[in-house]
Short mmCIF file of C-alpha atoms in Angstrom, two decimals:
data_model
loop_
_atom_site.label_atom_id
_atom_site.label_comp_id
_atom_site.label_asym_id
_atom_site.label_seq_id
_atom_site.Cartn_x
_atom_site.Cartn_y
_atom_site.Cartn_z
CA UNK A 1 28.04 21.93 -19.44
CA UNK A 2 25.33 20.52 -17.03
CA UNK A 3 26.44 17.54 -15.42
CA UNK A 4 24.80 14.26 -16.40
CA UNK A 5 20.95 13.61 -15.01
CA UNK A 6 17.67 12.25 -16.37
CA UNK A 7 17.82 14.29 -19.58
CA UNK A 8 21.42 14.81 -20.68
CA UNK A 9 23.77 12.13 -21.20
CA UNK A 10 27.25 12.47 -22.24
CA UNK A 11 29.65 9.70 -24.53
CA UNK A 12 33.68 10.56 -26.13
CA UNK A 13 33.17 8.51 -28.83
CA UNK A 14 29.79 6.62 -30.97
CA UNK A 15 29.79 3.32 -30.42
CA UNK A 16 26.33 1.26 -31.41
CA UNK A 17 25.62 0.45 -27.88
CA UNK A 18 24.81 3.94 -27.30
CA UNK A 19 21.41 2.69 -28.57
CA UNK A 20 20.93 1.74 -25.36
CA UNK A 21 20.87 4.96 -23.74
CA UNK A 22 18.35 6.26 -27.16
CA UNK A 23 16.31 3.48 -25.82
CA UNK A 24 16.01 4.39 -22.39
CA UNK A 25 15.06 8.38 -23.14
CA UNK A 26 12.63 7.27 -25.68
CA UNK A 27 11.19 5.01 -23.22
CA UNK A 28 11.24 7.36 -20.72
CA UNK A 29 11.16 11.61 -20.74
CA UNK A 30 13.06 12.03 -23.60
CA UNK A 31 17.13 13.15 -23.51
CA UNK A 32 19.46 14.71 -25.37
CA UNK A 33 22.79 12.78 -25.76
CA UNK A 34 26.09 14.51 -26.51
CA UNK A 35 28.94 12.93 -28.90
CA UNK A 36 32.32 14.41 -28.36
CA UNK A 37 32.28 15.35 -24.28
CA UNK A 38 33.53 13.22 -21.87
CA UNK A 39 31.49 12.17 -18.27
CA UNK A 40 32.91 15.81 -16.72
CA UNK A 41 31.18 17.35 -19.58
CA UNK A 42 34.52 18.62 -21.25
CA UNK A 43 34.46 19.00 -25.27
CA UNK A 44 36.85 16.86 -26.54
CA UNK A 45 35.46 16.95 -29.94
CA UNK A 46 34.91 14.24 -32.57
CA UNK A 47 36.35 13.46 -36.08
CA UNK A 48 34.10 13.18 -38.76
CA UNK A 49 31.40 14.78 -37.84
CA UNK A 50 29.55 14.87 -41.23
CA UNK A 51 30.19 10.99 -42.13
CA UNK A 52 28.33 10.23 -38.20
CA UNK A 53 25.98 12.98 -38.86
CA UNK A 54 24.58 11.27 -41.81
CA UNK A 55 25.14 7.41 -40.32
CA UNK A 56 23.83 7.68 -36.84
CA UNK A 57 20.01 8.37 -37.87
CA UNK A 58 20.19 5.38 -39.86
CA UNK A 59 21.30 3.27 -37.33
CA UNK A 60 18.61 4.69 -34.91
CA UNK A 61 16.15 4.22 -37.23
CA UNK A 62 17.17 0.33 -38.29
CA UNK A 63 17.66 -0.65 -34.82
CA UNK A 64 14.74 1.38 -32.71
CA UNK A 65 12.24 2.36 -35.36
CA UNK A 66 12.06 5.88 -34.28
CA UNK A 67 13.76 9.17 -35.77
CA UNK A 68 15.61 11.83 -33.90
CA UNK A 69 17.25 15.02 -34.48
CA UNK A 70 20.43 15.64 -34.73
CA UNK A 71 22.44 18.76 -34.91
CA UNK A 72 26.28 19.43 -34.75
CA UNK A 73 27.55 22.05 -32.22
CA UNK A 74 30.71 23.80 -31.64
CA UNK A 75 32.43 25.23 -28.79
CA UNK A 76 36.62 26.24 -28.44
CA UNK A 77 36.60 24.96 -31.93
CA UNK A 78 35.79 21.36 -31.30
CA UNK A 79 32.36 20.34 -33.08
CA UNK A 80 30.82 17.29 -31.51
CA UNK A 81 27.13 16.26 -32.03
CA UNK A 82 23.88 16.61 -29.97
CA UNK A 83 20.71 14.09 -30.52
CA UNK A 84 17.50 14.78 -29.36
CA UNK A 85 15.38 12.11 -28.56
CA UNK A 86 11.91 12.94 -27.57
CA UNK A 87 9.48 10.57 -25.55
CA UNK A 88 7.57 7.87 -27.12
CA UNK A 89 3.76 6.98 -27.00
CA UNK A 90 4.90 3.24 -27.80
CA UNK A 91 7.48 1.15 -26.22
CA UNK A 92 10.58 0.77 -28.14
CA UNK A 93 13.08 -2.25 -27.67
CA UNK A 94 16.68 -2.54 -28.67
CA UNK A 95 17.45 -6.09 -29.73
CA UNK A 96 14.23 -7.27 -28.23
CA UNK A 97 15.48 -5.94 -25.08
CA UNK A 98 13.70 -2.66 -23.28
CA UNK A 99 15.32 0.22 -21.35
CA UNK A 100 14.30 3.11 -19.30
CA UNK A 101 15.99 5.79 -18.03
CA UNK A 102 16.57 6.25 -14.06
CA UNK A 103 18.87 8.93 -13.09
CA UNK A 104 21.38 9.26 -14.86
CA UNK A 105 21.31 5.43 -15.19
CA UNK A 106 20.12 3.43 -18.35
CA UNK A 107 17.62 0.26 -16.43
CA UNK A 108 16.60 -2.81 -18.12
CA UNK A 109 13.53 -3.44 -17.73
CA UNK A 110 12.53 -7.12 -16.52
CA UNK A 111 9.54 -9.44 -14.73
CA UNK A 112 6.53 -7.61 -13.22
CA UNK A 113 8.37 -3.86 -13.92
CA UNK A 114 8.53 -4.97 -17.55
CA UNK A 115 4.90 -5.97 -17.57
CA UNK A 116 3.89 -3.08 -16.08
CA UNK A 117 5.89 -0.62 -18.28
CA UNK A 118 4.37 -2.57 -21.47
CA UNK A 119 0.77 -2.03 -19.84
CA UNK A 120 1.10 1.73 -19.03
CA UNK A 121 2.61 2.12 -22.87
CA UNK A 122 -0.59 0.71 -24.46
CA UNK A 123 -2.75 2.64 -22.47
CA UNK A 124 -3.69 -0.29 -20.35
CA UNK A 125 -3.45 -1.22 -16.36
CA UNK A 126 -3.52 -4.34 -14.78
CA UNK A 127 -6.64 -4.41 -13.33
CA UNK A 128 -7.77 -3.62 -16.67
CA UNK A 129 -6.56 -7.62 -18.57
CA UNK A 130 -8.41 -10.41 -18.67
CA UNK A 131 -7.96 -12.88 -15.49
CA UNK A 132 -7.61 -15.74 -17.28
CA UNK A 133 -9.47 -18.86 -15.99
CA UNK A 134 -12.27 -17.04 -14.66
CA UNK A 135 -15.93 -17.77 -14.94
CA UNK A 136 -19.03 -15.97 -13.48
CA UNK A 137 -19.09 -19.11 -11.38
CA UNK A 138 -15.86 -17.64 -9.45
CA UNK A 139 -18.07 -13.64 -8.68
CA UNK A 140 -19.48 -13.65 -5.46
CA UNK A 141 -23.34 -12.67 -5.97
CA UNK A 142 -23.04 -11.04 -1.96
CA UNK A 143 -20.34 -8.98 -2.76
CA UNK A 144 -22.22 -7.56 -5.93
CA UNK A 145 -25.22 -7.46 -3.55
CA UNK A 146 -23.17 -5.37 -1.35
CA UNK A 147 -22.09 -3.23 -3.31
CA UNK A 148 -25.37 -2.24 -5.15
CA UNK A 149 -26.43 -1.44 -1.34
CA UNK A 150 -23.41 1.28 -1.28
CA UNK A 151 -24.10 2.47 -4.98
CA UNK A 152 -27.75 2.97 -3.96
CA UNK A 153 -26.72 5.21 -1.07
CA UNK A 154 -24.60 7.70 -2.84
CA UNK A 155 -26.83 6.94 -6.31
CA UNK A 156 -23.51 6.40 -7.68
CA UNK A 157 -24.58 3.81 -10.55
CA UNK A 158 -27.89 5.19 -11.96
CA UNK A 159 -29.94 2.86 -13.96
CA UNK A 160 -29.29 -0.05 -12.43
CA UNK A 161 -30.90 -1.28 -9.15
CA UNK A 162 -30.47 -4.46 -6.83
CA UNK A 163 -31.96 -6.75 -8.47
CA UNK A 164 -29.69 -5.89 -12.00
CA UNK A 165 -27.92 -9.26 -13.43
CA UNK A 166 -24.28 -9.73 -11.90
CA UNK A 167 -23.54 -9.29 -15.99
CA UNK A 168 -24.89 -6.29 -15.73
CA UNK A 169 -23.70 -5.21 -12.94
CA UNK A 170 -19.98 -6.15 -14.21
CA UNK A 171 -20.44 -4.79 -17.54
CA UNK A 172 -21.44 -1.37 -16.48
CA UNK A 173 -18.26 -0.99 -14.27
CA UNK A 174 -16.53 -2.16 -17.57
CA UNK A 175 -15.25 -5.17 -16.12
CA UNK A 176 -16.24 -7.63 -18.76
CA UNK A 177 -14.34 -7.80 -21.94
CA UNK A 178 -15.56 -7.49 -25.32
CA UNK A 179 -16.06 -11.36 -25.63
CA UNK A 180 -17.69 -11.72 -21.85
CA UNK A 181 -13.99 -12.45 -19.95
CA UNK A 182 -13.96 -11.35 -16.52
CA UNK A 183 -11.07 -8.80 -16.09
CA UNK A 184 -8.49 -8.68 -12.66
CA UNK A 185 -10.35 -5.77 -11.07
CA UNK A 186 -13.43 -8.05 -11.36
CA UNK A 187 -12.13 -11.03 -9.67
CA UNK A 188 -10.51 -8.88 -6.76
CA UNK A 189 -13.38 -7.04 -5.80
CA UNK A 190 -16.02 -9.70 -6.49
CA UNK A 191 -14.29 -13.09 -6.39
CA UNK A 192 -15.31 -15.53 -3.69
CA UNK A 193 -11.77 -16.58 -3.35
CA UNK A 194 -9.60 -14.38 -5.89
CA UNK A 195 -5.87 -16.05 -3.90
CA UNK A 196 -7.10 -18.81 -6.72
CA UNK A 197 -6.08 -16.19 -9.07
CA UNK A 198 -3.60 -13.98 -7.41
CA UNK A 199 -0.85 -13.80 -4.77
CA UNK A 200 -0.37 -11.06 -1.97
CA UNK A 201 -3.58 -10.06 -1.96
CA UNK A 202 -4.35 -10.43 1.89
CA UNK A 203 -4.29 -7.63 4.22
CA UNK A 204 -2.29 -8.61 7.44
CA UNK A 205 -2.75 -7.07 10.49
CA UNK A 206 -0.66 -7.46 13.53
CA UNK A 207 0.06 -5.65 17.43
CA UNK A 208 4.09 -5.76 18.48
CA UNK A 209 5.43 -5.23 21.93
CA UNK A 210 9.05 -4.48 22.34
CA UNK A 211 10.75 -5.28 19.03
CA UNK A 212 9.12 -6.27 15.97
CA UNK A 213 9.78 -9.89 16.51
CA UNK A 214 7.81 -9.56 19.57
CA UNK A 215 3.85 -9.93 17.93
CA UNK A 216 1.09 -10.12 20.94
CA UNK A 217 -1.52 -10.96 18.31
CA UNK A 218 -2.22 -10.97 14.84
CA UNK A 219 -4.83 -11.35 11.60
CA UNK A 220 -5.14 -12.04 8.29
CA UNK A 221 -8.00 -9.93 6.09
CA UNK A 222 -8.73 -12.67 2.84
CA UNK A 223 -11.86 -12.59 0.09
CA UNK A 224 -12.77 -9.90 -2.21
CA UNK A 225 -11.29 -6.70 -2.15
CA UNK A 226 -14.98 -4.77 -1.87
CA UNK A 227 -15.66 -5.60 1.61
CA UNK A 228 -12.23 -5.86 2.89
CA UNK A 229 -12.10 -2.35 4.39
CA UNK A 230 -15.06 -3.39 6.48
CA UNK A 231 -13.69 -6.21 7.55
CA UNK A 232 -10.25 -4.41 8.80
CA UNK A 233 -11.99 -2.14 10.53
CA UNK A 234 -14.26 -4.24 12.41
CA UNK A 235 -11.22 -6.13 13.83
CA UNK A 236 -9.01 -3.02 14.89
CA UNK A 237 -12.15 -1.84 16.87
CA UNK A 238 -12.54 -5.18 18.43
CA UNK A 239 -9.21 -6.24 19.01
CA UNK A 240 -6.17 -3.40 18.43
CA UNK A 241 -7.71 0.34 18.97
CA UNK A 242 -10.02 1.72 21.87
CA UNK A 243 -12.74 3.78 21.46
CA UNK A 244 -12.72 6.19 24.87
CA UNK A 245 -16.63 6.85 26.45
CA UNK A 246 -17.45 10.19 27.03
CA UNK A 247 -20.80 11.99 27.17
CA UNK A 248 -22.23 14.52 25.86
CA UNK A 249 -25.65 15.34 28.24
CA UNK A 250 -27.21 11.88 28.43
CA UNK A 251 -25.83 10.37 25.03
CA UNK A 252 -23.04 8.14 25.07
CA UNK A 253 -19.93 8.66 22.71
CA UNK A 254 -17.32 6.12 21.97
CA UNK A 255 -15.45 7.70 19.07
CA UNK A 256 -12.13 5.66 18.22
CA UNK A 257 -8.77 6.67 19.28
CA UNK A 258 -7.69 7.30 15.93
CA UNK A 259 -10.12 9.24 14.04
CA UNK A 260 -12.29 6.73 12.13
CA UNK A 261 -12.70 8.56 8.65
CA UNK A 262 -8.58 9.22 8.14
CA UNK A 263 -8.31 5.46 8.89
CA UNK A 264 -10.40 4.13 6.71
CA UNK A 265 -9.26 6.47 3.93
CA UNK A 266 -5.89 4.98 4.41
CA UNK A 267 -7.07 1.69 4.07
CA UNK A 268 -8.89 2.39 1.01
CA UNK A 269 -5.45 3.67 -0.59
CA UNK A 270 -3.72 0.90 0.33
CA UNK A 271 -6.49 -1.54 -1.44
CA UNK A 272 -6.71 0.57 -4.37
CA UNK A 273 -3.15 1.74 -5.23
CA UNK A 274 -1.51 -1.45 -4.50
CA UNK A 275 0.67 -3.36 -6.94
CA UNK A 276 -1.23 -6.42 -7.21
CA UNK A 277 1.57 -7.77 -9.96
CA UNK A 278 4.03 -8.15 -7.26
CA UNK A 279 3.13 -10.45 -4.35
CA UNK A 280 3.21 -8.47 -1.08
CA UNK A 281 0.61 -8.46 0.69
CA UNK A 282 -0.69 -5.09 2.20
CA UNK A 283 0.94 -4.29 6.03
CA UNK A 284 -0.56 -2.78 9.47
CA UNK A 285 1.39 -2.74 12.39
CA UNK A 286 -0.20 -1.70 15.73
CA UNK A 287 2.63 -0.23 18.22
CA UNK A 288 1.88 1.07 21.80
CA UNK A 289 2.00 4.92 20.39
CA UNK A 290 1.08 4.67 16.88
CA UNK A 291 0.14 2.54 13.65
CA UNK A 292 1.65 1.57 10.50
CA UNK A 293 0.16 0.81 7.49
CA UNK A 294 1.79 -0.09 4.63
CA UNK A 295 1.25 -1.22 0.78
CA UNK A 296 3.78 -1.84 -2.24
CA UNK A 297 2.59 0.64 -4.79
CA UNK A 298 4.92 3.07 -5.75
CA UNK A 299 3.89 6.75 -6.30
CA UNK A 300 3.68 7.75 -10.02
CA UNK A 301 6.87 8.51 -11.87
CA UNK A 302 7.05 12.17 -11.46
CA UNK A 303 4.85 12.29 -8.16
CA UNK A 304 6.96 12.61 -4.46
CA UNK A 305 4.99 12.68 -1.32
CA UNK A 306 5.57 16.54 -1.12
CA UNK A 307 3.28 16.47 -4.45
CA UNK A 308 0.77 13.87 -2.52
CA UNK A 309 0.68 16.68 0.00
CA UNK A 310 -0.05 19.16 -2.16
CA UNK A 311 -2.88 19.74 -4.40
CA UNK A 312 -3.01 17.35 -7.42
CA UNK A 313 -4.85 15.30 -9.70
CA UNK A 314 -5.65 12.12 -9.14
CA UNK A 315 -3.81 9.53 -10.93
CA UNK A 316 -4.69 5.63 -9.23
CA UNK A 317 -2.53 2.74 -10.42
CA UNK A 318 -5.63 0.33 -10.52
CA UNK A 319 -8.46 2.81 -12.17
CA UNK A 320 -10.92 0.26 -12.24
CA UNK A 321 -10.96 -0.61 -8.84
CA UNK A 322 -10.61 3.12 -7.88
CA UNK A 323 -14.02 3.67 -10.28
CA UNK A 324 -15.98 0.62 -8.05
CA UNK A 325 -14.74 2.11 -4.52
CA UNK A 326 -15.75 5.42 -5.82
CA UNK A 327 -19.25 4.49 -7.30
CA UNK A 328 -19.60 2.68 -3.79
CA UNK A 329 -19.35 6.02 -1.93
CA UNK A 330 -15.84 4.66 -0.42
CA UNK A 331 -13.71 7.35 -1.88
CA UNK A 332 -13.96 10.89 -3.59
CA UNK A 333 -12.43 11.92 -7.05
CA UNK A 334 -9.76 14.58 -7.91
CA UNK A 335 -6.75 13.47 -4.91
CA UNK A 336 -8.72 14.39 -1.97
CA UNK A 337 -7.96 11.36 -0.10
CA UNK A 338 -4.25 12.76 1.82
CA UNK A 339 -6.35 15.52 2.92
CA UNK A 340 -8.76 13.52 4.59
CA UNK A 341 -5.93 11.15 5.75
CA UNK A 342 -3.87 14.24 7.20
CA UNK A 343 -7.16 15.49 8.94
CA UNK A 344 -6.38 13.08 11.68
CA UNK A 345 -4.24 15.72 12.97
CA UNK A 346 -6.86 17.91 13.76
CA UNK A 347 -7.97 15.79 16.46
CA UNK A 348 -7.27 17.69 19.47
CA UNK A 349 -3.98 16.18 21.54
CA UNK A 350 -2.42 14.45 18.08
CA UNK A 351 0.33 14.62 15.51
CA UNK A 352 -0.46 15.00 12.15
CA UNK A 353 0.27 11.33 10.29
CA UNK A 354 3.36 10.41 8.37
CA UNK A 355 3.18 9.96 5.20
CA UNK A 356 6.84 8.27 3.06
CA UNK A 357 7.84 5.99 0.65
CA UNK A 358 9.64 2.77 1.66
CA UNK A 359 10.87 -0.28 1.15
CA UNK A 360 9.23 0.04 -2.45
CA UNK A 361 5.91 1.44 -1.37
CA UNK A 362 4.01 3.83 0.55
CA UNK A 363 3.69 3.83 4.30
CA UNK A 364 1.30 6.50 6.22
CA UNK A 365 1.96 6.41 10.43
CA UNK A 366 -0.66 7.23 12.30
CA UNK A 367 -0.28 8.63 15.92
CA UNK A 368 -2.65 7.20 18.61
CA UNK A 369 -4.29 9.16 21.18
CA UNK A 370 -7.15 7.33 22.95
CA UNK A 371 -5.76 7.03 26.26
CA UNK A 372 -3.42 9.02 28.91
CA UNK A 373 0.30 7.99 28.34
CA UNK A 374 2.53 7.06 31.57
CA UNK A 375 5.55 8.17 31.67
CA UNK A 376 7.01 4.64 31.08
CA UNK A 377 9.42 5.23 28.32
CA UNK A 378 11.54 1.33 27.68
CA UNK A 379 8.82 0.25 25.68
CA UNK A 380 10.13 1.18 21.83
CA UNK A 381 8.83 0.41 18.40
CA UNK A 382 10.83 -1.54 15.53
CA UNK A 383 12.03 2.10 14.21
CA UNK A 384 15.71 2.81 15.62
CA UNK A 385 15.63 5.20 17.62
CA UNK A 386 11.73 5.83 18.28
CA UNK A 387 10.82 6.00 21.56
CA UNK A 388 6.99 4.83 22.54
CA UNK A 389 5.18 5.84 25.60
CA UNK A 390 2.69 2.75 26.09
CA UNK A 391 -0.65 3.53 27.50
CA UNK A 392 -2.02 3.14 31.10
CA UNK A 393 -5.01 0.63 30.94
CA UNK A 394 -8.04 1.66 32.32
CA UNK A 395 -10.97 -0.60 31.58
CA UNK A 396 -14.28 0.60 29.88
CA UNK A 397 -16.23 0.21 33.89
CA UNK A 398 -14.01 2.62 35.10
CA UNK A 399 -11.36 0.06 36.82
CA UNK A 400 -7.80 0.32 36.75
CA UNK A 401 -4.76 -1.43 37.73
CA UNK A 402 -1.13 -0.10 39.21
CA UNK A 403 -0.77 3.64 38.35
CA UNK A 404 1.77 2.87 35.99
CA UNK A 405 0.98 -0.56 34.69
CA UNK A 406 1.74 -0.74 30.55
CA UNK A 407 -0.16 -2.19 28.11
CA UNK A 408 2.74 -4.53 27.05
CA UNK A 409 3.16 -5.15 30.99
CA UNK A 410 -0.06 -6.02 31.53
CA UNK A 411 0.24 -9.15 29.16
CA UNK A 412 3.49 -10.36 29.88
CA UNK A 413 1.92 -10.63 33.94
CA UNK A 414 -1.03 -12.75 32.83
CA UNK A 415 0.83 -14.94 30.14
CA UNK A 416 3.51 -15.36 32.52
CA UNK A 417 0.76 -16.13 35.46
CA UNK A 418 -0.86 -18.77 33.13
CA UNK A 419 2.36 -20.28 32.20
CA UNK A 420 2.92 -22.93 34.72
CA UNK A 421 -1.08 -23.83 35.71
CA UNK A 422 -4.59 -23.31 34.24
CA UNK A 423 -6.25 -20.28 35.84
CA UNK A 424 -10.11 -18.98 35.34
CA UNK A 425 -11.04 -15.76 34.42
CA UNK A 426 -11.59 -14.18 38.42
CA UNK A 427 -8.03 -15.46 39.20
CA UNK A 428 -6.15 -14.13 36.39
CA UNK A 429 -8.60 -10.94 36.73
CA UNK A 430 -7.88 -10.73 40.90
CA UNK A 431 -3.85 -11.09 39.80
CA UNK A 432 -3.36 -7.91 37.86
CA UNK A 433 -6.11 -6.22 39.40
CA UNK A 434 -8.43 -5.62 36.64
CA UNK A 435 -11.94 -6.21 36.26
CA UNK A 436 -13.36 -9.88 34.73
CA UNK A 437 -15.52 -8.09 31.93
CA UNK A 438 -12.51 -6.38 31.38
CA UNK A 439 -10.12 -9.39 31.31
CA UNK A 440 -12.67 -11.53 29.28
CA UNK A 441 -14.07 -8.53 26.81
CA UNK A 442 -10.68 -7.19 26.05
CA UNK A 443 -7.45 -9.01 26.68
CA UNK A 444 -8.44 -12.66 26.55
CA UNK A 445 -9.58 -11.75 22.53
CA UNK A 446 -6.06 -10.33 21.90
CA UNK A 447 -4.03 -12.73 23.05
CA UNK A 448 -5.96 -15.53 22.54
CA UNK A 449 -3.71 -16.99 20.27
CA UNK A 450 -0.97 -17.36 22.81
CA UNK A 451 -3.18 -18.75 25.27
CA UNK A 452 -4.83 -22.88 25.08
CA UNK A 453 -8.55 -23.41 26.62
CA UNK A 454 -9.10 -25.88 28.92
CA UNK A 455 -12.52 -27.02 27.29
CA UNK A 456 -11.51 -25.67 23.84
CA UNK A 457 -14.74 -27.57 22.15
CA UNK A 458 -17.05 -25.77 24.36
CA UNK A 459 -15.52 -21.95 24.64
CA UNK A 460 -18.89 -20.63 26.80
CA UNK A 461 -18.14 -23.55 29.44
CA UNK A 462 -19.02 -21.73 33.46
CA UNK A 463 -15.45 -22.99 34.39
CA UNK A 464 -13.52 -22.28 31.48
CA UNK A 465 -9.55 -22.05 32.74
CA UNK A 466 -6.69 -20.63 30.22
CA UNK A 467 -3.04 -21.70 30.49
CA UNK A 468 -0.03 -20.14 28.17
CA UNK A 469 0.63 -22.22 24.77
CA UNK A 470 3.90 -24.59 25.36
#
């Protein structure tokens, strides 16, 4: 006998809370249960066989509403019994309660999982319900504006044009419901403040130093889900990645350090896949060597990230907002986004990225490769055992500091220079030996919330001085 798994599951005896276990492999991939082995898959045999051949069906049928077959086996002489239970299109409850099968584990379904199993059953998702509360009056007429602007560019939404009725707009992406209700993928992407509606819907960026409780700077992406990605990536070029200059003949090239397109296809599949019925809100950590980026959506049931990396259909847990990125030219159909996430790699000088499931989502680590690494090698990231190698800053005009000098180095010298006295731009610049455009384009912006202005209502003032928060 196979040992016990997702399929097979073995009892010595009937007893009605076997029903359970029906339950779960209805619920889930279907089963077969066996009645008469023990757990080690040993026949033991069962009495009667004829008398619970005739009675279990009926208690199946009473108590779940479905039917199964059942047929009687023998091996060594012992007979014992063998129920099929094939998968069902509906969910089925036992006592009001529902199971699924996990393993070789029977799971009771509860809270968001529960709500989310009952949605996929009927054929449904979540973006896909009403939002309840909502009123045109809560759509943001720029977002739709913006996106009409990306339709028109890919001509991605034919028949309509700019100047199309929000209702119209919203009805064609079919996120209006038969009586006019605006639906949860509507709010999200169009909502002028959809955290009125839903938790954990923020995108939080952040840059750590030594440990993860060490955090140099940090932001928080909020609004509409349309013109997040945008948003993201106009801070991590301002304020987290570098874009190295190098020309080619008399034009200038700044392309970022981590190739622009993977990124933003990450991003995208964070927004889109995301579990929006559980509050977390999506993740990006900046490290000296790399960046995380992180969301809570689970992969399908039967999908692993070996079958992410592999060619396969594409199945998105929010289809409706996977329909609006993709009529917005933001994403292609049919799974193609990995591949364009995993072309990173093919930037010369970097590691493909890392793609996993954890802590009850998806991660993807991207390796960064913008500037030379020293051979400093204390600095390390929040993952045991990881060792980063920090980068040597060298400013944008060419100027650099102490062959040597780490990025995480670098700030601890000018917080800790600030710390006792206020000090201008030229002094803290003449300190570490870096340039003032430097100093004021670059660092002051990311760490500017661990630093107090001495003429904070007038930023621009000719003598502004800086001094480390107490």
């Amino acid at each position: 006998m196979n040992n016990e798994n997702q399929n097979i599951e073995y009892k010595r005896i009937w007893q009605d809370d076997n029903l359970k276990s029906i339950c779960a492999f209805a619920n889930s991939q279907g089963g077969v249960m066996y009645i008469g082995i023990d757990d080690d898959g040993q026949v033991l045999g069962l009495d009667n066989v004829h008398k619970w051949q005739e009675d279990i069906p009926n208690k199946i049928v009473q108590n779940l509403g479905i039917v199964c077959e059942i047929n009687t086996q023998e091996e060594f002489g012992k007979t014992y019994l063998e129920i099929n239970v094939q998968p069902s299109n509906v969910p089925i409850s036992y006592k009001g309660i529902y199971y699924v099968r996990s393993g070789a584990t029977k799971q009771e379904l509860k809270g968001t999982a529960l709500q989310q199993f009952l949605l996929v059953k009927m054929g449904k998702s979540w973006d896909d319900i009403v939002c309840e509360g909502a009123t045109m009056e809560d759509i943001d007429r720029n977002a739709i504006d913006y996106f009409m602007r990306k339709c028109a560019d890919y001509g991605r939404m034919p028949g309509l044009s700019l100047n199309d009725s929000t209702e119209i707009v919203l009805d064609n992406l079919d996120l209006l419901t038969s009586s006019g209700g605006l639906k949860n993928a509507a709010v999200l992407l169009f909502g002028k403040r959809p955290s009125r509606f839903f938790s954990g819907i923020d995108f939080r960026i952040c840059r750590l130093g030594n440990s993860e409780s060490d955090i140099i700077v940090q932001d928080m992406v909020s609004g509409n889900l349309i013109e997040m990605a945008d948003k993201v990536m106009d801070i991590l070029k301002a304020k987290y990645l570098y874009s190295p200059i190098h020309y080619q003949g008399l034009q200038r090239i700044e392309p970022l350090e981590i190739p622009e397109d993977s990124l933003r296809e990450a991003i995208f599949n964070a927004i889109i896949h995301k579990d929006y019925m559980r509050g977390a809100d999506i993740q990006m950590k900046v490290y000296a060597d790399s960046l995380w980026l992180w969301n809570n959506g689970n992969l399908p049931e039967d999908y692993t990230v070996d079958t992410l990396l592999a060619p396969h259909s594409s199945r998105p847990r929010n289809p409706k907002l996977a329909n609006a990125f993709f009529r917005a030219g933001f994403i292609e159909s049919w799974g193609r986004g990995i591949e364009k996430i995993r072309n990173a790699g093919n930037t010369k000088g970097m590691s493909a990225p890392v793609i996993q499931t954890e802590m009850g989502g998806l991660s993807v680590r991207f390796f960064r490769a913008g500037l030379p690494q020293t051979s400093d090698s204390n600095v390390t990231s929040g993952t045991s055992g990881t060792t980063l190698h920090p980068y040597n800053l060298t400013s944008s005009d060419g100027t650099s500091g102490t062959s040597g000098t780490t990025y995480d180095t670098l700030i601890k010298e000018i917080l800790n220079f600030c710390s006792e006295d206020w000090h201008t731009i030229e002094q803290i610049a003449e300190t570490v030996q870096r340039s003032k455009r430097h100093i004021r384009g670059r660092i002051i912006p990311l760490i500017k919330e661990r630093l107090e202005m001495k003429y904070p209502n007038n930023p621009n003032h000719p003598n502004q001085q800086y001094r480390t928060k107490r």
